[in-house]
Amino acid sequence: MKPPQKPLTLLFFVLSFLTKSSALNEASEALFKWKESLEDSHSLDSWSIKSHDETNPCKWVGITCDSSHSVVEINLPHFNLSGTLDDLDFTSLLNLTALNLNGNFLHGPIPSNISALSKLTLLDLGNNGFIGAIPPEIGRLSELIDLRLYSNFLNHTIPYQLGNLKKVQSQMQLVF
């Protein structure tokens, strides 16, 4: 006699839900922590973790999720954000395909651990106040199609590793 399959199906459903919920909570915590580290984050007032309903980053301004509720895009151009990327935990956003922070007041170095975003196709950090060297680790973002780092205070050395970005379709906008 075969054992019933329903408990196994139910277990799979529960585990699937918990995995999605865990990833969603991890992303919301990472984004909220970064928001709290910013010097001015008034434009991100919808980013809250006060109640259960508000912890879903898919409902936050500038955040896009896919059908499985993974954060896949952060689009915050011209949001008057001021601060650094130091407290943004990129490893909690592994399904991110687009990061657009153009035209803000972000400063400091571009963190090398941005290379954890292996699915990234668009990286726009232009028109900010980033300083220092372009991290050579950006060359590991093999899915990158569009890279914009212009109008920052980056040094004039372009790492040879950026030559690994074979999918970049248009001219990389790296004007310093």
Short mmCIF file of C-alpha atoms in Angstrom, two decimals:
data_model
loop_
_atom_site.label_atom_id
_atom_site.label_comp_id
_atom_site.label_asym_id
_atom_site.label_seq_id
_atom_site.Cartn_x
_atom_site.Cartn_y
_atom_site.Cartn_z
CA MET A 1 0.00 0.00 0.00
CA LYS A 2 1.33 3.44 -0.99
CA PRO A 3 1.56 6.12 1.69
CA PRO A 4 -0.57 9.20 1.07
CA GLN A 5 1.13 11.96 -0.96
CA LYS A 6 -0.75 14.89 0.55
CA PRO A 7 1.52 15.36 3.60
CA LEU A 8 4.54 15.44 1.31
CA THR A 9 2.86 17.99 -0.96
CA LEU A 10 1.92 20.11 2.05
CA LEU A 11 5.49 19.94 3.37
CA PHE A 12 6.85 21.07 -0.01
CA PHE A 13 4.37 23.97 -0.08
CA VAL A 14 5.30 25.08 3.45
CA LEU A 15 9.04 24.85 2.75
CA SER A 16 8.61 26.77 -0.50
CA PHE A 17 6.66 29.50 1.30
CA LEU A 18 9.22 29.72 4.10
CA THR A 19 12.10 29.98 1.62
CA LYS A 20 10.38 32.82 -0.27
CA SER A 21 9.41 34.52 2.97
CA SER A 22 12.94 34.22 4.33
CA ALA A 23 14.48 35.70 1.15
CA LEU A 24 11.92 38.51 1.19
CA ASN A 25 12.64 39.31 4.85
CA GLU A 26 16.37 39.23 4.17
CA ALA A 27 15.97 41.69 1.29
CA SER A 28 13.68 44.00 3.27
CA GLU A 29 16.07 44.00 6.23
CA ALA A 30 19.05 44.76 3.97
CA LEU A 31 17.24 47.60 2.20
CA PHE A 32 15.86 49.04 5.44
CA LYS A 33 19.30 48.95 7.08
CA TRP A 34 20.74 50.83 4.11
CA LYS A 35 17.91 53.38 4.25
CA GLU A 36 18.61 53.96 7.95
CA SER A 37 22.31 54.54 7.19
CA LEU A 38 21.55 57.32 4.70
CA GLU A 39 21.98 60.92 5.80
CA ASP A 40 18.69 61.90 4.16
CA SER A 41 16.13 59.23 3.34
CA HIS A 42 12.83 61.14 3.48
CA SER A 43 12.05 60.13 -0.09
CA LEU A 44 12.03 56.49 1.09
CA ASP A 45 9.33 56.89 3.74
CA SER A 46 7.41 53.93 2.27
CA TRP A 47 10.34 51.71 3.27
CA SER A 48 9.19 50.56 6.68
CA ILE A 49 9.29 47.41 8.76
CA LYS A 50 6.92 48.55 11.50
CA SER A 51 4.06 46.21 10.60
CA HIS A 52 3.81 42.88 8.80
CA ASP A 53 2.22 44.44 5.71
CA GLU A 54 4.97 47.05 5.39
CA THR A 55 7.83 44.53 5.46
CA ASN A 56 7.19 43.54 1.85
CA PRO A 57 9.77 45.51 -0.18
CA CYS A 58 7.77 44.74 -3.34
CA LYS A 59 5.38 47.48 -2.18
CA TRP A 60 8.12 50.04 -1.54
CA VAL A 61 8.81 52.97 -3.85
CA GLY A 62 11.61 52.25 -6.32
CA ILE A 63 11.57 48.49 -5.79
CA THR A 64 10.43 45.96 -8.39
CA CYS A 65 9.94 42.26 -7.67
CA ASP A 66 9.44 39.28 -9.93
CA SER A 67 6.57 36.78 -9.76
CA SER A 68 8.33 34.86 -6.97
CA HIS A 69 8.59 38.07 -4.90
CA SER A 70 12.36 38.43 -5.25
CA VAL A 71 13.68 41.96 -5.47
CA VAL A 72 14.95 42.33 -9.04
CA GLU A 73 15.22 46.10 -9.50
CA ILE A 74 16.14 49.11 -7.41
CA ASN A 75 15.25 52.26 -9.36
CA LEU A 76 15.88 55.38 -7.31
CA PRO A 77 17.20 58.02 -9.73
CA HIS A 78 17.02 61.63 -8.50
CA PHE A 79 15.64 60.68 -5.07
CA ASN A 80 17.95 63.12 -3.24
CA LEU A 81 19.58 60.24 -1.38
CA SER A 82 22.69 61.19 0.54
CA GLY A 83 25.09 58.71 2.06
CA THR A 84 27.16 55.71 1.05
CA LEU A 85 26.61 52.17 -0.20
CA ASP A 86 28.66 50.74 2.69
CA ASP A 87 25.64 49.39 4.57
CA LEU A 88 23.83 47.94 1.56
CA ASP A 89 24.15 44.15 1.88
CA PHE A 90 24.41 43.08 -1.75
CA THR A 91 24.44 39.40 -0.79
CA SER A 92 20.80 39.77 0.30
CA LEU A 93 19.84 40.93 -3.19
CA LEU A 94 21.22 38.14 -5.36
CA ASN A 95 18.37 38.29 -7.92
CA LEU A 96 18.90 41.99 -8.62
CA THR A 97 19.06 42.72 -12.36
CA ALA A 98 18.98 46.54 -12.23
CA LEU A 99 20.49 49.04 -9.82
CA ASN A 100 19.80 52.65 -10.80
CA LEU A 101 20.92 55.26 -8.28
CA ASN A 102 21.67 58.00 -10.83
CA GLY A 103 21.51 61.66 -9.82
CA ASN A 104 21.65 61.39 -6.05
CA PHE A 105 24.21 62.60 -3.52
CA LEU A 106 25.83 59.27 -2.79
CA HIS A 107 29.53 59.39 -1.93
CA GLY A 108 32.46 57.32 -0.73
CA PRO A 109 33.97 54.41 -2.62
CA ILE A 110 31.96 51.99 -4.72
CA PRO A 111 32.04 48.79 -2.61
CA SER A 112 33.88 45.88 -4.19
CA ASN A 113 31.23 43.44 -2.92
CA ILE A 114 28.85 44.88 -5.52
CA SER A 115 30.23 41.97 -7.54
CA ALA A 116 27.86 39.69 -5.57
CA LEU A 117 25.10 40.94 -7.89
CA SER A 118 25.88 38.35 -10.56
CA LYS A 119 22.53 38.79 -12.38
CA LEU A 120 22.92 42.55 -12.78
CA THR A 121 22.30 43.82 -16.32
CA LEU A 122 22.13 47.55 -15.50
CA LEU A 123 24.37 49.42 -13.07
CA ASP A 124 23.85 53.19 -13.08
CA LEU A 125 25.76 55.08 -10.39
CA GLY A 126 26.25 58.18 -12.55
CA ASN A 127 25.86 61.76 -11.28
CA ASN A 128 26.81 61.12 -7.67
CA GLY A 129 29.90 61.83 -5.59
CA PHE A 130 31.64 58.46 -5.58
CA ILE A 131 35.40 58.65 -5.05
CA GLY A 132 38.43 56.42 -5.45
CA ALA A 133 39.05 53.61 -7.85
CA ILE A 134 36.52 51.71 -9.91
CA PRO A 135 36.46 48.30 -8.22
CA PRO A 136 37.99 45.73 -10.57
CA GLU A 137 35.40 43.28 -9.19
CA ILE A 138 32.80 45.00 -11.41
CA GLY A 139 34.46 42.99 -14.19
CA ARG A 140 32.88 39.87 -12.65
CA LEU A 141 29.36 41.11 -13.47
CA SER A 142 29.19 38.99 -16.61
CA GLU A 143 25.51 39.74 -17.33
CA LEU A 144 26.05 43.51 -17.33
CA ILE A 145 24.74 45.24 -20.45
CA ASP A 146 24.66 48.87 -19.31
CA LEU A 147 27.33 50.41 -17.04
CA ARG A 148 27.18 54.10 -16.10
CA LEU A 149 29.68 55.63 -13.70
CA TYR A 150 30.00 59.11 -15.21
CA SER A 151 30.05 62.40 -13.28
CA ASN A 152 31.64 61.11 -10.12
CA PHE A 153 35.07 61.72 -8.60
CA LEU A 154 36.57 58.38 -9.56
CA ASN A 155 40.27 58.15 -10.40
CA HIS A 156 41.21 57.97 -14.07
CA THR A 157 42.38 54.37 -14.10
CA ILE A 158 39.95 51.95 -15.69
CA PRO A 159 40.59 48.42 -14.42
CA TYR A 160 41.47 45.96 -17.17
CA GLN A 161 38.90 43.57 -15.65
CA LEU A 162 36.14 45.71 -17.17
CA GLY A 163 37.25 44.16 -20.46
CA ASN A 164 35.50 40.99 -19.25
CA LEU A 165 32.12 42.69 -19.66
CA LYS A 166 31.38 41.16 -23.05
CA LYS A 167 27.65 41.90 -22.99
CA VAL A 168 27.96 45.65 -22.58
CA GLN A 169 26.10 46.82 -25.70
CA SER A 170 26.56 50.55 -25.73
CA GLN A 171 29.67 52.49 -24.95
CA MET A 172 30.37 52.32 -21.22
CA GLN A 173 29.74 55.74 -19.75
CA LEU A 174 32.79 56.16 -17.55
CA VAL A 175 33.58 59.88 -18.02
CA PHE A 176 35.13 61.17 -14.82
#
